[in-house]
Amino acid sequence: MSPLRAILWNGAGQALAAVGVLVGMRWLTNCVDPDIFGEVTLLVGACGLAVNVLATPLIQAVMHEYPAARSQHEVEHLYRVFSRTLGRTLLKSFVVIFVASVAVRCVFTFSWPPLALTLLLLVGDSWRAAVLGMFNAEQRHKIYVYWVIADAWLRPLMAVLFIHFFGAAAETILLAYLCVSFAALLMGNRVMRWPFLRKHCDGTDQEEKRLEERLRTYASPLLPLGIIGWITGLADRYIIGGTIGLGAAGIYAAAAGLASRPVLMLGTALELAIRPRYQEIVGDKNPQQEKRILLIWIALVTGAGTLYVAALAEWREEIAALLLGKSFRSGSLLMPWVASGYVLLVTSYIFERVCYAHSRTRRVLSIQTVTAVVAIICLSAGAYRYGLQGAAVAVPVFYAAQLAASIYYAVITHRESHVIAQTAHSYG
């Protein structure tokens, strides 16, 4: 598939998946009250944190190793070692996860059935993330898009069906999510026929140990990014749930999810279209063209984002009435604040890409660390003092801090690369 077709496929897939998420939110908020929605949001968010820490770094390591494995015809060997490593990681982490579950239950008074289902969902979603990572590594864009769209639509649809037959409860929704997760895994393995569970695979025990060590070495530095990203993206729900209540967390999660989804989709679509060209320009060592394409990228994000925030501020009540259940519509007041924060976030990603492109990944960690610290302070103070409105106003504040830090490091990185290019030209 050509790069342009890949961009179109991924862009269309994200748009359809986003529509599925929005429609699913409407379905769910019509079927359950804010307390149940808040409980599910917090449990699924905790599952996402575990996936980010346990599975995502290893998946990134596999994607890094895949080109070499493909050239040496050792893809099956790589997948076998990865599946075993991920399985061991999940087993070793079970005790820690169980203790964390007990702590969460004490703070938020969750019952045991939803917690048990969340632990099972962690296993399913970890392997789901692994399969999606393999689709990316193999550039199977079509099946990747089909998978993402199906997941976005089937989870809420299955949840609504389960609620209809078994009643509205957090465990009902989580059970529906779990069924969709494992059904998708079975279908994915049947379609792709990956060699996860083959007993025999070329390669000695020493080779497998070396490969496993390479995977872990690559994955280890990525662990903090998963935790920090979770803090900046989802900590607000937990702070609200702990200080105000699960019902408030449910209202906030629904409003924030509705307001942020179009901004994130815009940012991802523009990145798919622009980042490959930007990477080429960086490789050609042309600072002027690099600056020009960055300015175009920034103008597109900020221009479209500003229009979206203005439209949301003007028609927030109508949008909430269309896409949220009646019990959740009071969150419409929060939506412009959250949306403006996510516009700042997506803009900051552009400056972070400068650091990524010039191999200054430690600076990205510094940027996100600053954001996480500011986020915890602002969200805690805002939620405690002013409730939901204070938490919503905190979102653009801490994402403004991320934007400022990313601009600072991007400027330094750009200047350093310009000096290096001039030096190389002089000696050339």
PDB file of N, CA and C in Angstrom, residues 225-317:
ATOM      1  N   LEU A 225       7.270   7.055  30.512  1.00  0.00           N
ATOM      2  CA  LEU A 225       6.396   7.780  29.594  1.00  0.00           C
ATOM      3  C   LEU A 225       4.959   7.267  29.670  1.00  0.00           C
ATOM      4  N   GLY A 226       4.798   5.956  29.830  1.00  0.00           N
ATOM      5  CA  GLY A 226       3.452   5.401  29.947  1.00  0.00           C
ATOM      6  C   GLY A 226       2.743   5.893  31.195  1.00  0.00           C
ATOM      7  N   ILE A 227       3.471   5.948  32.304  1.00  0.00           N
ATOM      8  CA  ILE A 227       2.877   6.407  33.564  1.00  0.00           C
ATOM      9  C   ILE A 227       2.552   7.894  33.492  1.00  0.00           C
ATOM     10  N   ILE A 228       3.510   8.671  32.984  1.00  0.00           N
ATOM     11  CA  ILE A 228       3.317  10.122  32.919  1.00  0.00           C
ATOM     12  C   ILE A 228       2.175  10.472  31.967  1.00  0.00           C
ATOM     13  N   GLY A 229       2.128   9.795  30.826  1.00  0.00           N
ATOM     14  CA  GLY A 229       1.035  10.048  29.885  1.00  0.00           C
ATOM     15  C   GLY A 229      -0.321   9.728  30.481  1.00  0.00           C
ATOM     16  N   TRP A 230      -0.379   8.670  31.280  1.00  0.00           N
ATOM     17  CA  TRP A 230      -1.637   8.321  31.939  1.00  0.00           C
ATOM     18  C   TRP A 230      -2.017   9.400  32.950  1.00  0.00           C
ATOM     19  N   ILE A 231      -1.045   9.927  33.688  1.00  0.00           N
ATOM     20  CA  ILE A 231      -1.328  10.971  34.683  1.00  0.00           C
ATOM     21  C   ILE A 231      -1.932  12.198  34.006  1.00  0.00           C
ATOM     22  N   THR A 232      -1.295  12.660  32.937  1.00  0.00           N
ATOM     23  CA  THR A 232      -1.776  13.876  32.285  1.00  0.00           C
ATOM     24  C   THR A 232      -3.099  13.648  31.561  1.00  0.00           C
ATOM     25  N   GLY A 233      -3.359  12.421  31.111  1.00  0.00           N
ATOM     26  CA  GLY A 233      -4.572  12.170  30.347  1.00  0.00           C
ATOM     27  C   GLY A 233      -5.773  11.744  31.171  1.00  0.00           C
ATOM     28  N   LEU A 234      -5.531  11.057  32.310  1.00  0.00           N
ATOM     29  CA  LEU A 234      -6.659  10.463  33.034  1.00  0.00           C
ATOM     30  C   LEU A 234      -6.689  10.757  34.526  1.00  0.00           C
ATOM     31  N   ALA A 235      -5.656  11.405  35.066  1.00  0.00           N
ATOM     32  CA  ALA A 235      -5.633  11.635  36.513  1.00  0.00           C
ATOM     33  C   ALA A 235      -6.800  12.498  36.971  1.00  0.00           C
ATOM     34  N   ASP A 236      -7.297  13.370  36.090  1.00  0.00           N
ATOM     35  CA  ASP A 236      -8.400  14.246  36.489  1.00  0.00           C
ATOM     36  C   ASP A 236      -9.631  13.438  36.910  1.00  0.00           C
ATOM     37  N   ARG A 237      -9.907  12.315  36.227  1.00  0.00           N
ATOM     38  CA  ARG A 237     -11.064  11.503  36.590  1.00  0.00           C
ATOM     39  C   ARG A 237     -10.919  10.942  38.001  1.00  0.00           C
ATOM     40  N   TYR A 238      -9.715  10.519  38.353  1.00  0.00           N
ATOM     41  CA  TYR A 238      -9.497   9.903  39.660  1.00  0.00           C
ATOM     42  C   TYR A 238      -9.515  10.947  40.777  1.00  0.00           C
ATOM     43  N   ILE A 239      -8.946  12.109  40.498  1.00  0.00           N
ATOM     44  CA  ILE A 239      -8.977  13.182  41.502  1.00  0.00           C
ATOM     45  C   ILE A 239     -10.417  13.606  41.771  1.00  0.00           C
ATOM     46  N   ILE A 240     -11.214  13.728  40.717  1.00  0.00           N
ATOM     47  CA  ILE A 240     -12.625  14.085  40.890  1.00  0.00           C
ATOM     48  C   ILE A 240     -13.382  12.978  41.615  1.00  0.00           C
ATOM     49  N   GLY A 241     -13.121  11.718  41.219  1.00  0.00           N
ATOM     50  CA  GLY A 241     -13.792  10.609  41.884  1.00  0.00           C
ATOM     51  C   GLY A 241     -13.445  10.513  43.353  1.00  0.00           C
ATOM     52  N   GLY A 242     -12.193  10.838  43.711  1.00  0.00           N
ATOM     53  CA  GLY A 242     -11.778  10.762  45.099  1.00  0.00           C
ATOM     54  C   GLY A 242     -12.230  11.943  45.941  1.00  0.00           C
ATOM     55  N   THR A 243     -12.354  13.128  45.338  1.00  0.00           N
ATOM     56  CA  THR A 243     -12.696  14.328  46.111  1.00  0.00           C
ATOM     57  C   THR A 243     -14.183  14.674  46.061  1.00  0.00           C
ATOM     58  N   ILE A 244     -14.831  14.376  44.916  1.00  0.00           N
ATOM     59  CA  ILE A 244     -16.241  14.784  44.762  1.00  0.00           C
ATOM     60  C   ILE A 244     -17.166  13.571  44.747  1.00  0.00           C
ATOM     61  N   GLY A 245     -16.788  12.507  44.009  1.00  0.00           N
ATOM     62  CA  GLY A 245     -17.625  11.319  43.965  1.00  0.00           C
ATOM     63  C   GLY A 245     -17.642  10.689  42.591  1.00  0.00           C
ATOM     64  N   LEU A 246     -18.102   9.439  42.514  1.00  0.00           N
ATOM     65  CA  LEU A 246     -18.121   8.707  41.243  1.00  0.00           C
ATOM     66  C   LEU A 246     -19.078   9.335  40.243  1.00  0.00           C
ATOM     67  N   GLY A 247     -20.204   9.863  40.733  1.00  0.00           N
ATOM     68  CA  GLY A 247     -21.154  10.497  39.825  1.00  0.00           C
ATOM     69  C   GLY A 247     -20.546  11.694  39.124  1.00  0.00           C
ATOM     70  N   ALA A 248     -19.830  12.517  39.872  1.00  0.00           N
ATOM     71  CA  ALA A 248     -19.155  13.675  39.275  1.00  0.00           C
ATOM     72  C   ALA A 248     -18.081  13.231  38.294  1.00  0.00           C
ATOM     73  N   ALA A 249     -17.364  12.144  38.647  1.00  0.00           N
ATOM     74  CA  ALA A 249     -16.346  11.625  37.733  1.00  0.00           C
ATOM     75  C   ALA A 249     -16.978  11.137  36.432  1.00  0.00           C
ATOM     76  N   GLY A 250     -18.183  10.528  36.524  1.00  0.00           N
ATOM     77  CA  GLY A 250     -18.875  10.073  35.326  1.00  0.00           C
ATOM     78  C   GLY A 250     -19.298  11.217  34.430  1.00  0.00           C
ATOM     79  N   ILE A 251     -19.850  12.275  35.035  1.00  0.00           N
ATOM     80  CA  ILE A 251     -20.256  13.452  34.248  1.00  0.00           C
ATOM     81  C   ILE A 251     -19.044  14.094  33.585  1.00  0.00           C
ATOM     82  N   TYR A 252     -17.968  14.233  34.352  1.00  0.00           N
ATOM     83  CA  TYR A 252     -16.756  14.853  33.809  1.00  0.00           C
ATOM     84  C   TYR A 252     -16.164  14.002  32.680  1.00  0.00           C
ATOM     85  N   ALA A 253     -16.093  12.677  32.895  1.00  0.00           N
ATOM     86  CA  ALA A 253     -15.507  11.800  31.883  1.00  0.00           C
ATOM     87  C   ALA A 253     -16.286  11.852  30.577  1.00  0.00           C
ATOM     88  N   ALA A 254     -17.612  11.883  30.666  1.00  0.00           N
ATOM     89  CA  ALA A 254     -18.433  11.942  29.454  1.00  0.00           C
ATOM     90  C   ALA A 254     -18.223  13.266  28.720  1.00  0.00           C
ATOM     91  N   ALA A 255     -18.242  14.382  29.460  1.00  0.00           N
ATOM     92  CA  ALA A 255     -18.059  15.690  28.823  1.00  0.00           C
ATOM     93  C   ALA A 255     -16.664  15.850  28.257  1.00  0.00           C
ATOM     94  N   ALA A 256     -15.654  15.421  29.013  1.00  0.00           N
ATOM     95  CA  ALA A 256     -14.272  15.549  28.541  1.00  0.00           C
ATOM     96  C   ALA A 256     -14.007  14.654  27.342  1.00  0.00           C
ATOM     97  N   GLY A 257     -14.544  13.436  27.367  1.00  0.00           N
ATOM     98  CA  GLY A 257     -14.359  12.548  26.221  1.00  0.00           C
ATOM     99  C   GLY A 257     -15.002  13.097  24.963  1.00  0.00           C
ATOM    100  N   LEU A 258     -16.185  13.671  25.110  1.00  0.00           N
ATOM    101  CA  LEU A 258     -16.881  14.260  23.966  1.00  0.00           C
ATOM    102  C   LEU A 258     -16.127  15.468  23.421  1.00  0.00           C
ATOM    103  N   ALA A 259     -15.606  16.327  24.309  1.00  0.00           N
ATOM    104  CA  ALA A 259     -14.933  17.547  23.867  1.00  0.00           C
ATOM    105  C   ALA A 259     -13.561  17.279  23.265  1.00  0.00           C
ATOM    106  N   SER A 260     -12.856  16.268  23.773  1.00  0.00           N
ATOM    107  CA  SER A 260     -11.472  16.050  23.346  1.00  0.00           C
ATOM    108  C   SER A 260     -11.349  15.205  22.088  1.00  0.00           C
ATOM    109  N   ARG A 261     -12.323  14.343  21.824  1.00  0.00           N
ATOM    110  CA  ARG A 261     -12.187  13.386  20.723  1.00  0.00           C
ATOM    111  C   ARG A 261     -11.941  14.056  19.368  1.00  0.00           C
ATOM    112  N   PRO A 262     -12.716  15.087  18.947  1.00  0.00           N
ATOM    113  CA  PRO A 262     -12.445  15.707  17.644  1.00  0.00           C
ATOM    114  C   PRO A 262     -11.061  16.354  17.554  1.00  0.00           C
ATOM    115  N   VAL A 263     -10.579  16.926  18.666  1.00  0.00           N
ATOM    116  CA  VAL A 263      -9.253  17.554  18.647  1.00  0.00           C
ATOM    117  C   VAL A 263      -8.175  16.504  18.455  1.00  0.00           C
ATOM    118  N   LEU A 264      -8.286  15.390  19.180  1.00  0.00           N
ATOM    119  CA  LEU A 264      -7.298  14.325  19.042  1.00  0.00           C
ATOM    120  C   LEU A 264      -7.328  13.723  17.637  1.00  0.00           C
ATOM    121  N   MET A 265      -8.517  13.588  17.087  1.00  0.00           N
ATOM    122  CA  MET A 265      -8.632  13.056  15.728  1.00  0.00           C
ATOM    123  C   MET A 265      -7.990  14.013  14.723  1.00  0.00           C
ATOM    124  N   LEU A 266      -8.209  15.313  14.892  1.00  0.00           N
ATOM    125  CA  LEU A 266      -7.578  16.312  14.027  1.00  0.00           C
ATOM    126  C   LEU A 266      -6.062  16.221  14.116  1.00  0.00           C
ATOM    127  N   GLY A 267      -5.537  16.154  15.342  1.00  0.00           N
ATOM    128  CA  GLY A 267      -4.092  16.083  15.511  1.00  0.00           C
ATOM    129  C   GLY A 267      -3.483  14.847  14.881  1.00  0.00           C
ATOM    130  N   THR A 268      -4.151  13.701  15.042  1.00  0.00           N
ATOM    131  CA  THR A 268      -3.626  12.459  14.484  1.00  0.00           C
ATOM    132  C   THR A 268      -3.670  12.479  12.957  1.00  0.00           C
ATOM    133  N   ALA A 269      -4.765  12.971  12.393  1.00  0.00           N
ATOM    134  CA  ALA A 269      -4.886  13.015  10.930  1.00  0.00           C
ATOM    135  C   ALA A 269      -3.809  13.911  10.317  1.00  0.00           C
ATOM    136  N   LEU A 270      -3.584  15.086  10.911  1.00  0.00           N
ATOM    137  CA  LEU A 270      -2.551  15.983  10.383  1.00  0.00           C
ATOM    138  C   LEU A 270      -1.162  15.399  10.557  1.00  0.00           C
ATOM    139  N   GLU A 271      -0.937  14.691  11.657  1.00  0.00           N
ATOM    140  CA  GLU A 271       0.382  14.079  11.855  1.00  0.00           C
ATOM    141  C   GLU A 271       0.642  12.994  10.816  1.00  0.00           C
ATOM    142  N   LEU A 272      -0.359  12.181  10.525  1.00  0.00           N
ATOM    143  CA  LEU A 272      -0.184  11.149   9.497  1.00  0.00           C
ATOM    144  C   LEU A 272       0.151  11.768   8.148  1.00  0.00           C
ATOM    145  N   ALA A 273      -0.421  12.942   7.874  1.00  0.00           N
ATOM    146  CA  ALA A 273      -0.198  13.582   6.580  1.00  0.00           C
ATOM    147  C   ALA A 273       1.130  14.333   6.510  1.00  0.00           C
ATOM    148  N   ILE A 274       1.559  14.946   7.631  1.00  0.00           N
ATOM    149  CA  ILE A 274       2.695  15.863   7.594  1.00  0.00           C
ATOM    150  C   ILE A 274       3.980  15.256   8.137  1.00  0.00           C
ATOM    151  N   ARG A 275       3.876  14.423   9.164  1.00  0.00           N
ATOM    152  CA  ARG A 275       5.102  13.967   9.835  1.00  0.00           C
ATOM    153  C   ARG A 275       6.067  13.215   8.917  1.00  0.00           C
ATOM    154  N   PRO A 276       5.604  12.310   8.024  1.00  0.00           N
ATOM    155  CA  PRO A 276       6.577  11.636   7.149  1.00  0.00           C
ATOM    156  C   PRO A 276       7.397  12.621   6.311  1.00  0.00           C
ATOM    157  N   ARG A 277       6.741  13.647   5.771  1.00  0.00           N
ATOM    158  CA  ARG A 277       7.467  14.648   4.989  1.00  0.00           C
ATOM    159  C   ARG A 277       8.436  15.439   5.871  1.00  0.00           C
ATOM    160  N   TYR A 278       7.993  15.766   7.084  1.00  0.00           N
ATOM    161  CA  TYR A 278       8.862  16.483   8.014  1.00  0.00           C
ATOM    162  C   TYR A 278      10.099  15.650   8.343  1.00  0.00           C
ATOM    163  N   GLN A 279       9.915  14.356   8.545  1.00  0.00           N
ATOM    164  CA  GLN A 279      11.042  13.476   8.852  1.00  0.00           C
ATOM    165  C   GLN A 279      12.043  13.456   7.691  1.00  0.00           C
ATOM    166  N   GLU A 280      11.533  13.462   6.466  1.00  0.00           N
ATOM    167  CA  GLU A 280      12.424  13.499   5.300  1.00  0.00           C
ATOM    168  C   GLU A 280      13.245  14.789   5.269  1.00  0.00           C
ATOM    169  N   ILE A 281      12.598  15.913   5.568  1.00  0.00           N
ATOM    170  CA  ILE A 281      13.293  17.199   5.555  1.00  0.00           C
ATOM    171  C   ILE A 281      14.369  17.233   6.632  1.00  0.00           C
ATOM    172  N   VAL A 282      14.078  16.685   7.799  1.00  0.00           N
ATOM    173  CA  VAL A 282      15.092  16.619   8.857  1.00  0.00           C
ATOM    174  C   VAL A 282      16.274  15.778   8.401  1.00  0.00           C
ATOM    175  N   GLY A 283      15.983  14.665   7.730  1.00  0.00           N
ATOM    176  CA  GLY A 283      17.063  13.825   7.220  1.00  0.00           C
ATOM    177  C   GLY A 283      17.909  14.521   6.162  1.00  0.00           C
ATOM    178  N   ASP A 284      17.282  15.424   5.396  1.00  0.00           N
ATOM    179  CA  ASP A 284      18.020  16.179   4.377  1.00  0.00           C
ATOM    180  C   ASP A 284      18.804  17.345   4.968  1.00  0.00           C
ATOM    181  N   LYS A 285      18.629  17.609   6.265  1.00  0.00           N
ATOM    182  CA  LYS A 285      19.345  18.683   6.976  1.00  0.00           C
ATOM    183  C   LYS A 285      19.113  20.040   6.313  1.00  0.00           C
ATOM    184  N   ASN A 286      17.839  20.392   6.189  1.00  0.00           N
ATOM    185  CA  ASN A 286      17.448  21.676   5.608  1.00  0.00           C
ATOM    186  C   ASN A 286      16.639  22.459   6.644  1.00  0.00           C
ATOM    187  N   PRO A 287      17.304  23.252   7.502  1.00  0.00           N
ATOM    188  CA  PRO A 287      16.606  23.945   8.588  1.00  0.00           C
ATOM    189  C   PRO A 287      15.514  24.893   8.114  1.00  0.00           C
ATOM    190  N   GLN A 288      15.707  25.539   6.953  1.00  0.00           N
ATOM    191  CA  GLN A 288      14.701  26.487   6.480  1.00  0.00           C
ATOM    192  C   GLN A 288      13.402  25.782   6.100  1.00  0.00           C
ATOM    193  N   GLN A 289      13.518  24.693   5.366  1.00  0.00           N
ATOM    194  CA  GLN A 289      12.315  23.935   5.017  1.00  0.00           C
ATOM    195  C   GLN A 289      11.678  23.309   6.252  1.00  0.00           C
ATOM    196  N   GLU A 290      12.511  22.871   7.187  1.00  0.00           N
ATOM    197  CA  GLU A 290      11.990  22.305   8.427  1.00  0.00           C
ATOM    198  C   GLU A 290      11.149  23.339   9.176  1.00  0.00           C
ATOM    199  N   LYS A 291      11.662  24.567   9.253  1.00  0.00           N
ATOM    200  CA  LYS A 291      10.920  25.628   9.934  1.00  0.00           C
ATOM    201  C   LYS A 291       9.616  25.938   9.207  1.00  0.00           C
ATOM    202  N   ARG A 292       9.662  25.929   7.881  1.00  0.00           N
ATOM    203  CA  ARG A 292       8.472  26.251   7.093  1.00  0.00           C
ATOM    204  C   ARG A 292       7.367  25.212   7.298  1.00  0.00           C
ATOM    205  N   ILE A 293       7.713  23.934   7.248  1.00  0.00           N
ATOM    206  CA  ILE A 293       6.680  22.913   7.391  1.00  0.00           C
ATOM    207  C   ILE A 293       6.136  22.889   8.815  1.00  0.00           C
ATOM    208  N   LEU A 294       6.977  23.210   9.807  1.00  0.00           N
ATOM    209  CA  LEU A 294       6.487  23.290  11.177  1.00  0.00           C
ATOM    210  C   LEU A 294       5.480  24.427  11.340  1.00  0.00           C
ATOM    211  N   LEU A 295       5.753  25.570  10.715  1.00  0.00           N
ATOM    212  CA  LEU A 295       4.827  26.697  10.793  1.00  0.00           C
ATOM    213  C   LEU A 295       3.485  26.355  10.148  1.00  0.00           C
ATOM    214  N   ILE A 296       3.516  25.648   9.016  1.00  0.00           N
ATOM    215  CA  ILE A 296       2.262  25.231   8.365  1.00  0.00           C
ATOM    216  C   ILE A 296       1.495  24.278   9.273  1.00  0.00           C
ATOM    217  N   TRP A 297       2.203  23.336   9.857  1.00  0.00           N
ATOM    218  CA  TRP A 297       1.594  22.346  10.752  1.00  0.00           C
ATOM    219  C   TRP A 297       0.937  23.041  11.949  1.00  0.00           C
ATOM    220  N   ILE A 298       1.667  23.958  12.558  1.00  0.00           N
ATOM    221  CA  ILE A 298       1.150  24.683  13.722  1.00  0.00           C
ATOM    222  C   ILE A 298      -0.070  25.522  13.342  1.00  0.00           C
ATOM    223  N   ALA A 299      -0.009  26.189  12.188  1.00  0.00           N
ATOM    224  CA  ALA A 299      -1.127  27.028  11.751  1.00  0.00           C
ATOM    225  C   ALA A 299      -2.386  26.197  11.520  1.00  0.00           C
ATOM    226  N   LEU A 300      -2.245  25.023  10.930  1.00  0.00           N
ATOM    227  CA  LEU A 300      -3.402  24.170  10.682  1.00  0.00           C
ATOM    228  C   LEU A 300      -4.043  23.706  11.996  1.00  0.00           C
ATOM    229  N   VAL A 301      -3.217  23.274  12.932  1.00  0.00           N
ATOM    230  CA  VAL A 301      -3.747  22.777  14.208  1.00  0.00           C
ATOM    231  C   VAL A 301      -4.409  23.899  14.996  1.00  0.00           C
ATOM    232  N   THR A 302      -3.699  25.007  15.154  1.00  0.00           N
ATOM    233  CA  THR A 302      -4.245  26.094  15.975  1.00  0.00           C
ATOM    234  C   THR A 302      -5.448  26.755  15.311  1.00  0.00           C
ATOM    235  N   GLY A 303      -5.425  26.903  13.978  1.00  0.00           N
ATOM    236  CA  GLY A 303      -6.561  27.503  13.281  1.00  0.00           C
ATOM    237  C   GLY A 303      -7.810  26.663  13.404  1.00  0.00           C
ATOM    238  N   ALA A 304      -7.693  25.370  13.061  1.00  0.00           N
ATOM    239  CA  ALA A 304      -8.854  24.487  13.156  1.00  0.00           C
ATOM    240  C   ALA A 304      -9.284  24.307  14.603  1.00  0.00           C
ATOM    241  N   GLY A 305      -8.310  24.219  15.525  1.00  0.00           N
ATOM    242  CA  GLY A 305      -8.643  24.057  16.933  1.00  0.00           C
ATOM    243  C   GLY A 305      -9.382  25.254  17.499  1.00  0.00           C
ATOM    244  N   THR A 306      -8.973  26.448  17.104  1.00  0.00           N
ATOM    245  CA  THR A 306      -9.646  27.659  17.585  1.00  0.00           C
ATOM    246  C   THR A 306     -11.083  27.716  17.096  1.00  0.00           C
ATOM    247  N   LEU A 307     -11.295  27.375  15.835  1.00  0.00           N
ATOM    248  CA  LEU A 307     -12.663  27.345  15.309  1.00  0.00           C
ATOM    249  C   LEU A 307     -13.526  26.334  16.051  1.00  0.00           C
ATOM    250  N   TYR A 308     -12.945  25.186  16.342  1.00  0.00           N
ATOM    251  CA  TYR A 308     -13.696  24.146  17.050  1.00  0.00           C
ATOM    252  C   TYR A 308     -14.080  24.595  18.453  1.00  0.00           C
ATOM    253  N   VAL A 309     -13.131  25.188  19.183  1.00  0.00           N
ATOM    254  CA  VAL A 309     -13.424  25.650  20.539  1.00  0.00           C
ATOM    255  C   VAL A 309     -14.500  26.734  20.517  1.00  0.00           C
ATOM    256  N   ALA A 310     -14.430  27.647  19.537  1.00  0.00           N
ATOM    257  CA  ALA A 310     -15.441  28.700  19.428  1.00  0.00           C
ATOM    258  C   ALA A 310     -16.827  28.110  19.152  1.00  0.00           C
ATOM    259  N   ALA A 311     -16.869  27.114  18.250  1.00  0.00           N
ATOM    260  CA  ALA A 311     -18.156  26.474  17.940  1.00  0.00           C
ATOM    261  C   ALA A 311     -18.697  25.727  19.154  1.00  0.00           C
ATOM    262  N   LEU A 312     -17.797  25.083  19.897  1.00  0.00           N
ATOM    263  CA  LEU A 312     -18.224  24.346  21.079  1.00  0.00           C
ATOM    264  C   LEU A 312     -18.754  25.284  22.160  1.00  0.00           C
ATOM    265  N   ALA A 313     -18.109  26.439  22.320  1.00  0.00           N
ATOM    266  CA  ALA A 313     -18.575  27.414  23.307  1.00  0.00           C
ATOM    267  C   ALA A 313     -19.955  27.961  22.931  1.00  0.00           C
ATOM    268  N   GLU A 314     -20.200  28.104  21.647  1.00  0.00           N
ATOM    269  CA  GLU A 314     -21.471  28.667  21.192  1.00  0.00           C
ATOM    270  C   GLU A 314     -22.601  27.651  21.257  1.00  0.00           C
ATOM    271  N   TRP A 315     -22.323  26.402  20.902  1.00  0.00           N
ATOM    272  CA  TRP A 315     -23.391  25.392  20.794  1.00  0.00           C
ATOM    273  C   TRP A 315     -23.188  24.214  21.732  1.00  0.00           C
ATOM    274  N   ARG A 316     -22.553  24.416  22.875  1.00  0.00           N
ATOM    275  CA  ARG A 316     -22.239  23.304  23.772  1.00  0.00           C
ATOM    276  C   ARG A 316     -23.503  22.610  24.283  1.00  0.00           C
ATOM    277  N   GLU A 317     -24.551  23.373  24.567  1.00  0.00           N
ATOM    278  CA  GLU A 317     -25.764  22.755  25.097  1.00  0.00           C
ATOM    279  C   GLU A 317     -26.446  21.883  24.043  1.00  0.00           C
TER     280      GLU A 317
END
